[in-house]
Amino acid sequence: MDLDACVEGVLAADRTWLGRAVTLVESTRAGDRAPATELLHRLLPHAGGARRVGITGVPGVGKSTFIDAVGTSLTAQGHRVAVLAVDPSSSVSGGSILGDKTRMPRLAVDDAAFIRPSPSSGSLGGVTRTTRETMVVVEAAGFDVVLVETVGVGQSETAVADMVDFFLVLMLPGAGDELQGIKKGVLELADALVVNKADGANEVAAQRAVRDYRAALAITAPAHPRWVPPVLAVSAIEGTGIDQVWGHVQAYFRELADDGELGRRRAGQQVRWMWAMVDDLLRDRLRASSEVQELADRLEQQVADGKVTPAAAAAEITGALFR
Ligand code: GDP
């Protein structure tokens, strides 16, 4: 691929080049890694200008309906919206569900929107890396809002919270039982809690859920000392409450950008990302060396048999890696 043309094409927001650039970044072929790195290096100075918002919630809570509603409202106001997804399970189930265009019918045909399903490259680390890098590409192409969708299970929520500025947790009405089950960790990550499906017969339950979540949040350590996460009820399907949610997101950016908190948050994320990549690279190197791998296999057996201590084996493996 002609990298110069690709960089120019992406900066000009040419959709064909945008698609090619993301495909290159997502590629797991060994030969694609160097050009992908070079491309990202050249796009990076043009990235960073978007509001990055993560959206999580259990399957069926209404993530895609909500993103379709928010995204359409934003593009109508002149924003350009990219929707990315992190779903490491998609490689297991064989097909991505998150970021599927058919789930966001209005945004899918919107010229000011770009939707990319979750890469199915396997491990959470791999999927996270790809999504972060795709974020660089879409930001360089001038998308000023990036929505990152993830499922409300496992480690992917933490991973997404650590690549966005604002983390929004979607909830279902009927809190009573659910409040018991809600992971405390998710409340700690949330910059806003949004109870969806506050319409029809659910309306009363949704308002009760809002009160319950407010009470729960009051005794939870906030993600930021200066930001009290709002709890709101919306109906993604009817479009009610959607603009209020975005109003809070904007207020957050005003508050935190003003005193440099946003910059500090991003700087911390970059450094953590660097160390995560160091971990990945070390693991790759370990696997790439057949000598180390043989040693590791042997030591694994000896540790399992209780003949060698884990500490001694670990020292030997890392010693061999750096020899
Ligand atoms: P996701 O799996 O979290 O992406 O959820 P979807 O957006 O696919 O929505 C799951 C189901 O809930 C669909 O049948 C939607 O039509 C429905 N749904 C989504 N938002 C609302 C809402 O605000 N009110 C009602 N009543 N149903 C909704």
Tab-separated table of N, CA and C in Angstrom, residues 73-173:
chain	number	residue	atom	x	y	z
A	73	SER	N	-28.330	12.457	16.560
A	73	SER	CA	-28.525	13.802	17.086
A	73	SER	C	-27.240	14.618	16.930
A	74	LEU	N	-26.099	13.985	17.153
A	74	LEU	CA	-24.821	14.698	17.046
A	74	LEU	C	-24.480	15.061	15.607
A	75	THR	N	-24.712	14.146	14.692
A	75	THR	CA	-24.382	14.474	13.297
A	75	THR	C	-25.317	15.583	12.787
A	76	ALA	N	-26.556	15.605	13.306
A	76	ALA	CA	-27.487	16.675	12.909
A	76	ALA	C	-26.972	18.038	13.382
A	77	GLN	N	-26.171	18.016	14.467
A	77	GLN	CA	-25.604	19.276	14.962
A	77	GLN	C	-24.261	19.596	14.306
A	78	GLY	N	-23.872	18.783	13.327
A	78	GLY	CA	-22.643	19.081	12.595
A	78	GLY	C	-21.423	18.297	13.058
A	79	HIS	N	-21.605	17.408	14.043
A	79	HIS	CA	-20.470	16.594	14.485
A	79	HIS	C	-20.244	15.439	13.517
A	80	ARG	N	-19.034	14.886	13.588
A	80	ARG	CA	-18.753	13.663	12.829
A	80	ARG	C	-18.445	12.571	13.844
A	81	VAL	N	-19.169	11.479	13.734
A	81	VAL	CA	-19.202	10.477	14.800
A	81	VAL	C	-18.652	9.129	14.325
A	82	ALA	N	-17.649	8.617	15.046
A	82	ALA	CA	-17.153	7.273	14.763
A	82	ALA	C	-17.603	6.341	15.879
A	83	VAL	N	-18.040	5.158	15.510
A	83	VAL	CA	-18.463	4.159	16.493
A	83	VAL	C	-17.530	2.957	16.382
A	84	LEU	N	-16.807	2.683	17.457
A	84	LEU	CA	-15.903	1.529	17.490
A	84	LEU	C	-16.404	0.569	18.561
A	85	ALA	N	-15.869	-0.630	18.581
A	85	ALA	CA	-16.365	-1.597	19.557
A	85	ALA	C	-15.232	-2.462	20.090
A	86	VAL	N	-15.382	-2.883	21.320
A	86	VAL	CA	-14.439	-3.815	21.938
A	86	VAL	C	-15.225	-5.012	22.445
A	87	ASP	N	-15.043	-6.129	21.779
A	87	ASP	CA	-15.766	-7.335	22.169
A	87	ASP	C	-14.896	-8.552	21.925
A	88	PRO	N	-14.075	-8.895	22.912
A	88	PRO	CA	-13.164	-10.023	22.697
A	88	PRO	C	-13.898	-11.338	22.497
A	89	SER	N	-15.164	-11.394	22.913
A	89	SER	CA	-15.891	-12.659	22.755
A	89	SER	C	-16.289	-12.897	21.306
A	90	SER	N	-16.200	-11.859	20.472
A	90	SER	CA	-16.659	-12.027	19.096
A	90	SER	C	-15.809	-13.061	18.355
A	91	SER	N	-14.553	-13.227	18.798
A	91	SER	CA	-13.733	-14.226	18.120
A	91	SER	C	-14.164	-15.631	18.523
A	92	VAL	N	-14.766	-15.733	19.685
A	92	VAL	CA	-15.258	-17.034	20.144
A	92	VAL	C	-16.571	-17.367	19.441
A	93	SER	N	-17.479	-16.381	19.447
A	93	SER	CA	-18.793	-16.632	18.848
A	93	SER	C	-18.708	-16.608	17.326
A	94	GLY	N	-17.587	-16.132	16.794
A	94	GLY	CA	-17.382	-16.211	15.356
A	94	GLY	C	-17.876	-15.004	14.580
A	95	GLY	N	-18.675	-14.177	15.186
A	95	GLY	CA	-19.123	-12.995	14.464
A	95	GLY	C	-19.271	-11.854	15.436
A	96	SER	N	-18.974	-10.643	14.973
A	96	SER	CA	-19.115	-9.526	15.900
A	96	SER	C	-20.563	-9.111	15.982
A	97	ILE	N	-20.988	-8.822	17.170
A	97	ILE	CA	-22.322	-8.280	17.361
A	97	ILE	C	-22.197	-6.784	17.572
A	98	LEU	N	-21.206	-6.394	18.381
A	98	LEU	CA	-21.047	-4.986	18.675
A	98	LEU	C	-20.592	-4.235	17.434
A	99	GLY	N	-21.147	-3.044	17.283
A	99	GLY	CA	-20.747	-2.217	16.165
A	99	GLY	C	-21.290	-2.733	14.844
A	100	ASP	N	-22.239	-3.633	14.914
A	100	ASP	CA	-22.863	-4.151	13.705
A	100	ASP	C	-23.781	-3.074	13.129
A	101	LYS	N	-23.574	-2.784	11.843
A	101	LYS	CA	-24.308	-1.666	11.231
A	101	LYS	C	-25.810	-1.878	11.224
A	102	THR	N	-26.238	-3.123	11.117
A	102	THR	CA	-27.684	-3.345	11.040
A	102	THR	C	-28.354	-2.998	12.362
A	103	ARG	N	-27.558	-2.893	13.430
A	103	ARG	CA	-28.125	-2.543	14.719
A	103	ARG	C	-28.235	-1.033	14.887
A	104	MET	N	-27.664	-0.271	13.968
A	104	MET	CA	-27.730	1.195	14.034
A	104	MET	C	-28.162	1.720	12.672
A	105	PRO	N	-29.434	1.489	12.333
A	105	PRO	CA	-29.866	1.718	10.949
A	105	PRO	C	-29.729	3.162	10.470
A	106	ARG	N	-29.990	4.135	11.348
A	106	ARG	CA	-29.915	5.530	10.892
A	106	ARG	C	-28.472	5.968	10.723
A	107	LEU	N	-27.647	5.601	11.705
A	107	LEU	CA	-26.240	6.004	11.665
A	107	LEU	C	-25.502	5.304	10.517
A	108	ALA	N	-25.952	4.093	10.207
A	108	ALA	CA	-25.275	3.299	9.176
A	108	ALA	C	-25.352	3.963	7.805
A	109	VAL	N	-26.374	4.771	7.576
A	109	VAL	CA	-26.514	5.422	6.264
A	109	VAL	C	-26.201	6.913	6.352
A	110	ASP	N	-25.602	7.313	7.478
A	110	ASP	CA	-25.286	8.720	7.721
A	110	ASP	C	-23.861	9.002	7.227
A	111	ASP	N	-23.722	9.940	6.309
A	111	ASP	CA	-22.401	10.242	5.743
A	111	ASP	C	-21.428	10.784	6.777
A	112	ALA	N	-21.956	11.346	7.858
A	112	ALA	CA	-21.087	11.936	8.881
A	112	ALA	C	-20.724	10.921	9.965
A	113	ALA	N	-21.050	9.650	9.710
A	113	ALA	CA	-20.748	8.614	10.709
A	113	ALA	C	-19.888	7.512	10.105
A	114	PHE	N	-19.101	6.889	10.954
A	114	PHE	CA	-18.265	5.764	10.545
A	114	PHE	C	-18.403	4.687	11.615
A	115	ILE	N	-18.874	3.518	11.223
A	115	ILE	CA	-19.100	2.439	12.191
A	115	ILE	C	-18.149	1.289	11.895
A	116	ARG	N	-17.439	0.861	12.893
A	116	ARG	CA	-16.509	-0.262	12.709
A	116	ARG	C	-16.797	-1.315	13.761
A	117	PRO	N	-17.139	-2.537	13.362
A	117	PRO	CA	-17.389	-3.584	14.356
A	117	PRO	C	-16.113	-3.967	15.098
A	118	SER	N	-16.293	-4.665	16.196
A	118	SER	CA	-15.145	-5.099	16.991
A	118	SER	C	-14.240	-5.999	16.157
A	119	PRO	N	-12.922	-5.741	16.197
A	119	PRO	CA	-12.019	-6.668	15.518
A	119	PRO	C	-12.085	-8.012	16.212
A	120	SER	N	-11.937	-9.074	15.443
A	120	SER	CA	-12.069	-10.394	16.078
A	120	SER	C	-10.702	-11.052	16.148
A	121	SER	N	-9.722	-10.277	16.612
A	121	SER	CA	-8.361	-10.800	16.604
A	121	SER	C	-8.027	-11.569	17.880
A	122	GLY	N	-9.028	-11.915	18.649
A	122	GLY	CA	-8.749	-12.822	19.754
A	122	GLY	C	-8.703	-12.179	21.117
A	123	SER	N	-7.511	-12.127	21.687
A	123	SER	CA	-7.379	-11.734	23.090
A	123	SER	C	-7.879	-10.324	23.339
A	124	LEU	N	-8.251	-10.055	24.568
A	124	LEU	CA	-8.683	-8.710	24.933
A	124	LEU	C	-7.581	-7.704	24.632
A	125	GLY	N	-6.350	-8.089	24.946
A	125	GLY	CA	-5.220	-7.199	24.689
A	125	GLY	C	-5.125	-6.833	23.221
A	126	GLY	N	-5.302	-7.817	22.352
A	126	GLY	CA	-5.225	-7.584	20.911
A	126	GLY	C	-6.347	-6.686	20.430
A	127	VAL	N	-7.557	-6.982	20.884
A	127	VAL	CA	-8.724	-6.198	20.472
A	127	VAL	C	-8.593	-4.759	20.975
A	128	THR	N	-8.112	-4.614	22.211
A	128	THR	CA	-7.951	-3.289	22.789
A	128	THR	C	-6.934	-2.470	22.005
A	129	ARG	N	-5.824	-3.108	21.674
A	129	ARG	CA	-4.783	-2.412	20.920
A	129	ARG	C	-5.353	-1.900	19.596
A	130	THR	N	-6.032	-2.804	18.886
A	130	THR	CA	-6.577	-2.433	17.585
A	130	THR	C	-7.564	-1.274	17.700
A	131	THR	N	-8.411	-1.324	18.709
A	131	THR	CA	-9.412	-0.265	18.845
A	131	THR	C	-8.746	1.069	19.171
A	132	ARG	N	-7.739	1.040	20.031
A	132	ARG	CA	-7.004	2.280	20.336
A	132	ARG	C	-6.367	2.849	19.082
A	133	GLU	N	-5.801	1.969	18.274
A	133	GLU	CA	-5.122	2.440	17.064
A	133	GLU	C	-6.121	2.937	16.025
A	134	THR	N	-7.264	2.264	15.947
A	134	THR	CA	-8.298	2.720	15.024
A	134	THR	C	-8.785	4.106	15.435
A	135	MET	N	-8.789	4.349	16.739
A	135	MET	CA	-9.183	5.660	17.255
A	135	MET	C	-8.254	6.748	16.705
A	136	VAL	N	-6.966	6.453	16.635
A	136	VAL	CA	-6.002	7.402	16.067
A	136	VAL	C	-6.375	7.704	14.612
A	137	VAL	N	-6.716	6.662	13.868
A	137	VAL	CA	-7.033	6.835	12.451
A	137	VAL	C	-8.287	7.696	12.277
A	138	VAL	N	-9.346	7.382	13.012
A	138	VAL	CA	-10.597	8.141	12.809
A	138	VAL	C	-10.455	9.588	13.308
A	139	GLU	N	-9.677	9.779	14.358
A	139	GLU	CA	-9.469	11.152	14.824
A	139	GLU	C	-8.671	11.959	13.805
A	140	ALA	N	-7.673	11.305	13.216
A	140	ALA	CA	-6.887	11.993	12.184
A	140	ALA	C	-7.775	12.350	10.991
A	141	ALA	N	-8.806	11.539	10.770
A	141	ALA	CA	-9.734	11.802	9.672
A	141	ALA	C	-10.778	12.846	10.061
A	142	GLY	N	-10.659	13.400	11.243
A	142	GLY	CA	-11.511	14.528	11.615
A	142	GLY	C	-12.797	14.172	12.337
A	143	PHE	N	-12.959	12.913	12.722
A	143	PHE	CA	-14.145	12.587	13.528
A	143	PHE	C	-13.951	13.200	14.911
A	144	ASP	N	-14.918	13.984	15.335
A	144	ASP	CA	-14.713	14.730	16.586
A	144	ASP	C	-15.452	14.108	17.765
A	145	VAL	N	-16.203	13.031	17.498
A	145	VAL	CA	-16.788	12.254	18.593
A	145	VAL	C	-16.503	10.780	18.294
A	146	VAL	N	-15.895	10.091	19.262
A	146	VAL	CA	-15.662	8.658	19.098
A	146	VAL	C	-16.428	7.933	20.197
A	147	LEU	N	-17.357	7.081	19.804
A	147	LEU	CA	-18.115	6.287	20.773
A	147	LEU	C	-17.557	4.861	20.740
A	148	VAL	N	-17.145	4.362	21.884
A	148	VAL	CA	-16.604	3.003	21.944
A	148	VAL	C	-17.568	2.135	22.735
A	149	GLU	N	-18.118	1.148	22.045
A	149	GLU	CA	-19.141	0.289	22.644
A	149	GLU	C	-18.495	-0.985	23.195
A	150	THR	N	-18.953	-1.415	24.352
A	150	THR	CA	-18.481	-2.712	24.853
A	150	THR	C	-19.589	-3.409	25.628
A	151	VAL	N	-19.405	-4.718	25.832
A	151	VAL	CA	-20.426	-5.448	26.585
A	151	VAL	C	-20.134	-5.369	28.069
A	152	GLY	N	-21.185	-5.432	28.840
A	152	GLY	CA	-21.032	-5.313	30.288
A	152	GLY	C	-20.614	-6.602	30.952
A	153	VAL	N	-19.580	-7.205	30.437
A	153	VAL	CA	-19.062	-8.400	31.098
A	153	VAL	C	-17.546	-8.357	31.108
A	154	GLY	N	-16.987	-8.887	32.166
A	154	GLY	CA	-15.550	-9.120	32.221
A	154	GLY	C	-14.680	-7.884	32.163
A	155	GLN	N	-13.476	-8.115	31.678
A	155	GLN	CA	-12.436	-7.099	31.735
A	155	GLN	C	-12.578	-6.032	30.651
A	156	SER	N	-13.438	-6.269	29.671
A	156	SER	CA	-13.470	-5.340	28.543
A	156	SER	C	-13.955	-3.958	28.979
A	157	GLU	N	-14.784	-3.913	30.039
A	157	GLU	CA	-15.245	-2.608	30.529
A	157	GLU	C	-14.090	-1.782	31.066
A	158	THR	N	-13.246	-2.416	31.844
A	158	THR	CA	-12.094	-1.703	32.382
A	158	THR	C	-11.193	-1.227	31.252
A	159	ALA	N	-11.006	-2.097	30.265
A	159	ALA	CA	-10.135	-1.741	29.134
A	159	ALA	C	-10.694	-0.531	28.382
A	160	VAL	N	-11.998	-0.512	28.174
A	160	VAL	CA	-12.594	0.606	27.433
A	160	VAL	C	-12.577	1.876	28.277
A	161	ALA	N	-12.885	1.738	29.572
A	161	ALA	CA	-12.850	2.920	30.443
A	161	ALA	C	-11.475	3.571	30.399
A	162	ASP	N	-10.441	2.746	30.139
A	162	ASP	CA	-9.085	3.282	30.137
A	162	ASP	C	-8.652	3.798	28.764
A	163	MET	N	-9.562	3.834	27.800
A	163	MET	CA	-9.186	4.438	26.515
A	163	MET	C	-10.115	5.593	26.149
A	164	VAL	N	-11.038	5.943	27.046
A	164	VAL	CA	-11.968	7.036	26.747
A	164	VAL	C	-11.881	8.119	27.817
A	165	ASP	N	-12.501	9.264	27.499
A	165	ASP	CA	-12.523	10.379	28.456
A	165	ASP	C	-13.710	10.262	29.399
A	166	PHE	N	-14.785	9.692	28.872
A	166	PHE	CA	-16.046	9.656	29.609
A	166	PHE	C	-16.627	8.262	29.456
A	167	PHE	N	-17.037	7.667	30.587
A	167	PHE	CA	-17.530	6.289	30.534
A	167	PHE	C	-18.978	6.250	30.989
A	168	LEU	N	-19.836	5.816	30.084
A	168	LEU	CA	-21.273	5.858	30.327
A	168	LEU	C	-21.802	4.429	30.497
A	169	VAL	N	-22.504	4.201	31.595
A	169	VAL	CA	-23.026	2.863	31.872
A	169	VAL	C	-24.537	2.864	31.677
A	170	LEU	N	-25.002	2.033	30.770
A	170	LEU	CA	-26.444	1.911	30.521
A	170	LEU	C	-27.016	0.825	31.425
A	171	MET	N	-28.208	1.130	31.987
A	171	MET	CA	-28.860	0.203	32.914
A	171	MET	C	-30.292	-0.042	32.463
A	172	LEU	N	-30.852	-1.131	32.977
A	172	LEU	CA	-32.264	-1.420	32.745
A	172	LEU	C	-33.082	-0.948	33.935
A	173	PRO	N	-34.338	-0.594	33.719
A	173	PRO	CA	-35.203	-0.283	34.860
A	173	PRO	C	-35.480	-1.555	35.663
